CSV table of C-alpha atoms and ligand atoms in Angstrom, one decimal:
chain,number,residue,atom,x,y,z
C,1,MET,CA,52.5,87.7,127.6
C,2,THR,CA,51.7,84.2,126.3
C,3,GLN,CA,52.6,81.4,128.7
C,4,SER,CA,55.0,79.0,127.1
C,5,ARG,CA,53.3,75.6,126.4
C,6,THR,CA,54.7,72.0,125.7
C,7,ILE,CA,52.9,70.6,122.7
C,8,ALA,CA,53.4,67.1,121.0
C,9,MET,CA,53.0,67.0,117.3
C,10,THR,CA,53.5,64.5,114.5
C,11,GLY,CA,54.3,65.1,111.0
C,12,THR,CA,56.6,67.8,111.9
C,13,SER,CA,59.2,67.2,109.1
C,14,SER,CA,57.0,68.6,106.2
C,15,GLY,CA,54.1,70.7,105.1
C,16,ILE,CA,51.5,71.7,107.4
C,17,GLY,CA,53.2,70.2,110.4
C,18,ALA,CA,56.4,71.8,109.9
C,19,ALA,CA,54.7,75.2,109.4
C,20,THR,CA,52.7,74.7,112.6
C,21,ARG,CA,55.9,73.6,114.7
C,22,SER,CA,57.7,76.9,113.3
C,23,LEU,CA,54.8,79.0,114.1
C,24,LEU,CA,54.4,77.7,117.8
C,25,GLU,CA,58.2,77.8,118.4
C,26,SER,CA,58.2,81.4,117.1
C,27,ASN,CA,55.4,82.2,119.6
C,28,GLY,CA,57.8,80.7,122.5
C,29,HIS,CA,56.1,77.2,122.9
C,30,ARG,CA,58.2,74.0,123.2
C,31,VAL,CA,57.2,71.6,120.4
C,32,ILE,CA,58.2,67.7,120.6
C,33,GLY,CA,57.9,66.3,117.2
C,34,VAL,CA,57.5,62.7,115.7
C,35,ASP,CA,58.0,61.9,112.2
C,36,LEU,CA,59.5,59.1,110.0
C,37,SER,CA,62.8,61.0,110.1
C,38,GLY,CA,64.3,64.5,110.8
C,39,SER,CA,62.3,65.3,114.0
C,40,ASP,CA,62.9,64.7,117.8
C,41,ILE,CA,61.5,61.1,117.7
C,42,ASP,CA,61.8,59.0,114.6
C,43,ALA,CA,58.9,56.5,114.4
C,44,ASP,CA,56.7,55.0,111.8
C,45,LEU,CA,53.1,55.6,112.9
C,46,SER,CA,51.7,52.8,110.6
C,47,THR,CA,53.1,50.2,113.0
C,48,VAL,CA,52.3,49.2,116.6
C,49,ASP,CA,56.1,49.1,117.3
C,50,GLY,CA,56.5,52.8,115.9
C,51,ARG,CA,53.5,54.0,117.8
C,52,GLY,CA,55.1,52.5,121.0
C,53,ARG,CA,58.3,54.3,120.2
C,54,ALA,CA,56.6,57.6,119.6
C,55,LEU,CA,54.5,57.3,122.9
C,56,ASP,CA,57.6,56.5,124.9
C,57,GLY,CA,59.6,59.3,123.5
C,58,LEU,CA,56.8,61.9,123.9
C,59,LEU,CA,56.3,60.8,127.4
C,60,GLU,CA,59.9,60.7,128.4
C,61,LEU,CA,60.7,64.2,126.8
C,62,SER,CA,57.6,65.9,128.2
C,63,GLY,CA,57.9,64.3,131.6
C,64,SER,CA,54.4,63.0,131.1
C,65,ARG,CA,53.0,66.5,131.0
C,66,LEU,CA,51.7,68.1,127.8
C,67,ASP,CA,49.6,71.1,127.4
C,68,GLY,CA,48.8,70.2,123.7
C,69,PHE,CA,48.7,67.4,121.0
C,70,ILE,CA,48.5,68.1,117.3
C,71,PRO,CA,48.9,65.0,115.1
C,72,CYS,CA,49.6,66.2,111.7
C,73,ALA,CA,51.2,63.1,110.1
C,74,GLY,CA,49.2,61.9,107.3
C,75,VAL,CA,49.5,60.3,103.9
C,76,SER,CA,47.3,60.2,100.6
C,77,GLY,CA,48.0,58.2,97.3
C,78,SER,CA,47.2,54.7,96.5
C,79,ASP,CA,48.4,52.7,99.6
C,80,VAL,CA,45.2,52.0,101.5
C,81,SER,CA,46.9,50.3,104.3
C,82,ARG,CA,49.2,53.3,105.1
C,83,ILE,CA,46.2,55.7,104.7
C,84,VAL,CA,44.2,53.9,107.2
C,85,LYS,CA,47.0,53.2,109.5
C,86,VAL,CA,48.8,56.4,109.7
C,87,ASN,CA,45.9,59.0,109.3
C,88,PHE,CA,43.4,57.2,111.7
C,89,TYR,CA,44.7,54.4,113.8
C,90,GLY,CA,48.3,56.0,114.2
C,91,THR,CA,46.4,59.1,115.6
C,92,MET,CA,43.9,57.3,117.8
C,93,ALA,CA,46.8,55.2,119.5
C,94,LEU,CA,48.8,58.4,120.3
C,95,LEU,CA,45.6,60.1,121.4
C,96,SER,CA,44.8,57.5,124.0
C,97,GLY,CA,48.3,56.9,125.1
C,98,LEU,CA,49.0,60.7,125.6
C,99,ARG,CA,45.6,61.4,127.5
C,100,PRO,CA,47.0,61.0,130.9
C,101,ALA,CA,49.9,63.4,130.0
C,102,LEU,CA,47.3,66.0,128.7
C,103,GLU,CA,45.1,65.6,131.8
C,104,ALA,CA,48.3,66.6,133.7
C,105,GLY,CA,48.7,69.7,131.4
C,106,HIS,CA,47.6,73.2,131.7
C,107,GLN,CA,44.5,74.2,129.6
C,108,ALA,CA,45.2,71.2,127.6
C,109,SER,CA,44.0,71.0,124.0
C,110,VAL,CA,44.1,68.6,121.1
C,111,VAL,CA,43.7,69.6,117.4
C,112,LEU,CA,43.2,66.8,114.8
C,113,ILE,CA,43.7,67.3,111.2
C,114,SER,CA,40.6,66.4,109.2
C,115,SER,CA,40.1,67.7,105.5
C,116,ASN,CA,37.5,69.4,103.5
C,117,SER,CA,37.4,66.1,101.3
C,118,THR,CA,34.9,65.1,104.0
C,119,THR,CA,32.2,67.2,102.7
C,120,MET,CA,33.4,67.7,99.0
C,121,ILE,CA,33.3,64.0,97.8
C,122,PRO,CA,29.6,63.1,96.9
C,123,TRP,CA,30.0,59.2,97.2
C,124,LEU,CA,31.3,59.5,100.7
C,125,GLU,CA,28.7,58.2,103.4
C,126,LEU,CA,28.4,58.3,107.0
C,127,ARG,CA,28.7,54.4,107.1
C,128,HIS,CA,32.2,54.6,105.6
C,129,ALA,CA,33.4,56.8,108.6
C,130,GLU,CA,31.6,54.7,111.0
C,131,ALA,CA,33.7,51.7,109.8
C,132,PHE,CA,36.6,53.5,111.0
C,133,LEU,CA,35.1,54.1,114.5
C,134,ASN,CA,33.5,50.5,114.9
C,135,SER,CA,36.0,48.1,113.4
C,136,THR,CA,39.5,46.9,113.8
C,137,GLU,CA,42.3,48.3,111.8
C,138,ASP,CA,42.7,45.2,109.6
C,139,GLU,CA,39.0,45.1,109.0
C,140,VAL,CA,39.0,48.7,107.7
C,141,VAL,CA,42.0,48.1,105.4
C,142,ALA,CA,40.4,45.0,103.9
C,143,ARG,CA,37.1,46.9,103.5
C,144,PHE,CA,38.7,49.9,101.5
C,145,GLU,CA,41.3,47.7,99.6
C,146,GLY,CA,41.7,49.1,96.1
C,147,ARG,CA,39.6,52.2,97.1
C,148,SER,CA,42.1,54.7,98.3
C,149,TRP,CA,40.0,57.5,96.9
C,150,LEU,CA,37.3,56.4,99.5
C,151,ALA,CA,39.6,55.4,102.4
C,152,TYR,CA,41.2,59.0,102.5
C,153,PRO,CA,38.2,61.0,103.1
C,154,ALA,CA,36.3,58.3,105.2
C,155,GLY,CA,39.3,58.3,107.6
C,156,LYS,CA,39.3,62.2,107.9
C,157,LEU,CA,35.5,62.1,108.4
C,158,ALA,CA,35.9,59.6,111.1
C,159,LEU,CA,38.5,61.9,112.7
C,160,ALA,CA,35.8,64.7,112.6
C,161,TYR,CA,33.3,62.4,114.1
C,162,TRP,CA,35.6,61.3,116.8
C,163,VAL,CA,36.0,65.0,117.8
C,164,ARG,CA,32.2,65.6,117.8
C,165,SER,CA,31.4,62.4,119.8
C,166,HIS,CA,34.4,62.7,122.3
C,167,ALA,CA,34.6,66.5,123.0
C,168,ALA,CA,32.4,66.6,125.9
C,169,GLU,CA,34.0,63.6,127.9
C,170,TRP,CA,37.5,64.9,127.1
C,171,MET,CA,36.3,68.5,128.2
C,172,ALA,CA,35.2,67.0,131.4
C,173,ALA,CA,38.7,65.7,131.9
C,174,GLY,CA,39.9,69.2,131.2
C,175,ILE,CA,41.1,68.7,127.5
C,176,ARG,CA,39.6,70.7,124.7
C,177,VAL,CA,39.3,68.7,121.5
C,178,ASN,CA,38.8,70.2,118.1
C,179,ALA,CA,39.8,69.7,114.5
C,180,VAL,CA,40.9,71.8,111.6
C,181,ALA,CA,39.7,70.7,108.0
C,182,PRO,CA,42.2,72.0,105.5
C,183,GLY,CA,41.4,72.5,101.7
C,184,VAL,CA,43.9,71.8,99.0
C,185,THR,CA,47.3,73.1,100.6
C,186,ARG,CA,50.7,73.5,98.8
C,187,THR,CA,52.8,70.7,100.5
C,188,THR,CA,54.8,67.5,99.5
C,189,MET,CA,51.4,65.6,99.7
C,190,THR,CA,49.8,67.6,97.0
C,191,GLU,CA,52.9,67.8,94.8
C,192,SER,CA,52.6,64.2,94.3
C,193,LEU,CA,49.0,64.0,93.4
C,194,PRO,CA,47.6,64.2,90.1
C,195,GLY,CA,46.5,67.6,89.3
C,196,GLY,CA,49.4,69.0,91.4
C,197,PRO,CA,50.7,72.7,91.1
C,198,ASP,CA,51.7,72.0,87.3
C,199,GLY,CA,49.5,69.4,86.3
C,200,LYS,CA,46.0,68.9,85.1
C,201,GLY,CA,43.4,66.6,86.7
C,202,GLY,CA,41.6,66.0,90.1
C,203,LEU,CA,42.8,68.8,92.4
C,204,ASP,CA,42.6,71.4,89.5
C,205,LEU,CA,38.7,70.7,89.3
C,206,ILE,CA,37.9,71.7,93.0
C,207,PRO,CA,36.0,75.0,93.0
C,208,ILE,CA,37.8,77.3,95.4
C,209,PRO,CA,36.2,80.7,96.0
C,210,ALA,CA,39.7,82.0,97.1
C,211,ALA,CA,40.8,81.0,93.5
C,212,ARG,CA,44.2,79.5,94.8
C,213,TRP,CA,45.5,76.8,97.2
C,214,ALA,CA,46.3,77.4,100.8
C,215,GLU,CA,49.9,78.0,101.9
C,216,PRO,CA,50.7,75.7,104.8
C,217,GLU,CA,51.3,78.8,107.0
C,218,GLU,CA,47.8,79.8,106.6
C,219,ILE,CA,46.5,76.3,107.9
C,220,ALA,CA,49.3,76.6,110.7
C,221,GLU,CA,47.7,79.8,111.9
C,222,ALA,CA,44.1,78.3,112.3
C,223,ILE,CA,45.7,75.1,114.0
C,224,ALA,CA,47.7,77.5,116.5
C,225,PHE,CA,44.6,79.4,117.4
C,226,MET,CA,42.5,76.2,118.0
C,227,GLN,CA,45.1,74.9,120.2
C,228,ALA,CA,45.6,78.1,122.3
C,229,PRO,CA,44.0,79.1,125.5
C,230,ALA,CA,42.7,82.0,123.4
C,231,ALA,CA,40.4,79.4,122.0
C,232,SER,CA,39.3,78.3,125.6
C,233,TYR,CA,35.5,78.3,124.8
C,234,VAL,CA,35.8,76.5,121.4
C,235,VAL,CA,35.1,72.7,122.0
C,236,GLY,CA,34.3,69.9,119.6
C,237,GLN,CA,34.3,72.1,116.4
C,238,VAL,CA,35.6,71.1,113.0
C,239,LEU,CA,37.0,74.5,111.4
C,240,PHE,CA,37.2,74.4,107.7
C,241,VAL,CA,40.1,76.5,106.3
C,242,ASP,CA,39.5,75.9,102.6
C,243,GLY,CA,39.2,79.2,100.8
C,244,GLY,CA,35.4,78.8,100.8
C,245,THR,CA,34.8,75.3,99.0
C,246,ASP,CA,32.8,73.8,101.8
C,247,ALA,CA,30.6,76.8,102.0
C,248,LEU,CA,30.1,77.0,98.3
C,249,LEU,CA,29.1,73.3,98.0
C,250,GLN,CA,27.0,73.0,100.8
C,251,PRO,CA,25.7,76.5,102.0
C,252,PHE,CA,23.0,75.2,104.4
C,253,ALA,CA,24.9,72.3,105.9
C,254,HIS,CA,26.3,74.1,108.9
C,255,PRO,CA,25.4,74.3,111.7
C,256,ALA,CA,23.9,70.8,111.1
C,257,PRO,CA,20.3,70.8,112.4
C,258,MET,CA,19.4,68.3,115.0
C,259,PRO,CA,18.1,64.9,113.4
C,260,ARG,CA,14.4,64.9,113.2
C,261,ASP,CA,13.9,61.8,115.6
C,262,ALA,CA,16.2,63.6,118.2
C,263,ALA,CA,14.3,66.9,118.3
C,264,PRO,CA,12.1,67.5,121.3
S,1,LIG,P1,53.2,66.4,103.9
S,1,LIG,O1,53.3,65.0,103.3
S,1,LIG,O2,53.9,67.5,103.6
S,1,LIG,O3,53.6,66.0,105.4
S,1,LIG,C1,53.0,64.9,106.0
S,1,LIG,C2,54.2,64.5,107.2
S,1,LIG,O4,53.6,63.3,107.8
S,1,LIG,C3,55.5,64.1,106.6
S,1,LIG,O5,56.4,64.9,107.2
S,1,LIG,C4,55.6,62.6,106.7
S,1,LIG,O6,57.0,62.2,106.8
S,1,LIG,C5,54.7,62.3,107.9
S,1,LIG,N1,54.3,60.9,107.9
S,1,LIG,C6,53.9,60.2,106.9
S,1,LIG,N2,53.7,58.9,107.1
S,1,LIG,C7,54.2,58.8,108.4
S,1,LIG,C8,54.3,57.7,109.4
S,1,LIG,N3,54.0,56.5,109.0
S,1,LIG,N4,54.9,57.9,110.5
S,1,LIG,C9,55.2,59.3,110.9
S,1,LIG,N5,55.0,60.3,110.1
S,1,LIG,C10,54.5,60.0,108.9
S,1,LIG,O7,51.6,66.6,103.9
S,1,LIG,P2,50.7,67.8,104.5
S,1,LIG,O8,49.9,68.1,103.3
S,1,LIG,O9,51.4,68.7,105.4
S,1,LIG,O10,49.9,66.9,105.6
S,1,LIG,C11,49.5,67.2,106.9
S,1,LIG,C12,48.2,66.7,107.3
S,1,LIG,O11,47.4,67.6,106.6
S,1,LIG,C13,47.8,65.3,106.9
S,1,LIG,O12,47.1,64.6,107.9
S,1,LIG,C14,46.9,65.5,105.7
S,1,LIG,O13,46.0,64.4,105.5
S,1,LIG,C15,46.3,66.8,106.1
S,1,LIG,N6,45.6,67.4,104.9
S,1,LIG,C16,46.5,68.0,103.9
S,1,LIG,C17,46.0,68.6,102.8
S,1,LIG,C18,46.6,69.2,101.7
S,1,LIG,O14,46.1,69.6,100.7
S,1,LIG,N7,47.9,69.3,101.7
S,1,LIG,C19,44.4,68.9,102.9
S,1,LIG,C20,43.7,68.4,103.9
S,1,LIG,C21,44.2,67.6,104.9
């Protein structure tokens, strides 16, 4: 019998976050959710005040003891400021604020939500993700102004690099850190993009061996596995759940070989 866990989540009012919450709760776990509205804590994660409200609420409702954290809140579209602030810096603020509560939890784990846009977009470069990791929020907003098509995958790539570069240190503190990278999934986010379910354009051009978009429940299954003690030896991984697009586009990229100058 699975032991009940207390898991903090964001973005639980819609799409992948709602499906994940529902799956975790049906498995007997307690989820404390944050969203703009309609969850346990209403907070806007694009603002410093909203992040503070979210943190205070999560710590109060959990008694400062969490077994998991899954930040699903995210935006796409043309608003670079919101993309940068919600997807990356909102996630980072909650991650660092919740770390002590996760250290106090049981077999604690974090699952970040990256994206297969990180390996699908030819013009995305390492330096774009590094900007997120090495600059202030305002500097990153200014750098990507007018280029939301780059800001979104760059922020998601930065989340993946954050996982890879922090997994060892967080594991030493008892917290497993991983990410799931979904492909195109049928949610409110994709309904509003060009090439949505009934439209023609960008999203319809993506080659998907599975020949269909994902349902949010299929992404939720992968997230639930990554957060669970069943995945106790999975550390620092970015799991692509994308119907095969990443494998199709770069068959020899994973696992990435050691850089030449780091090889023995
Ligand atoms: P969605 O729009 O259905 O859900 C996103 C949720 O985030 C909503 O409930 C929304 O209210 C919440 N949110 C947005 N801005 C917020 C803010 N400022 N403060 C608090 N909450 C906020 O989208 P989704 O497709 O379920 O996306 C979930 C995650 O998956 C996102 O991080 C997204 O980038 C990622 N993702 C989605 C896809 C896809 O194709 N749908 C693909 C790859 C990655």
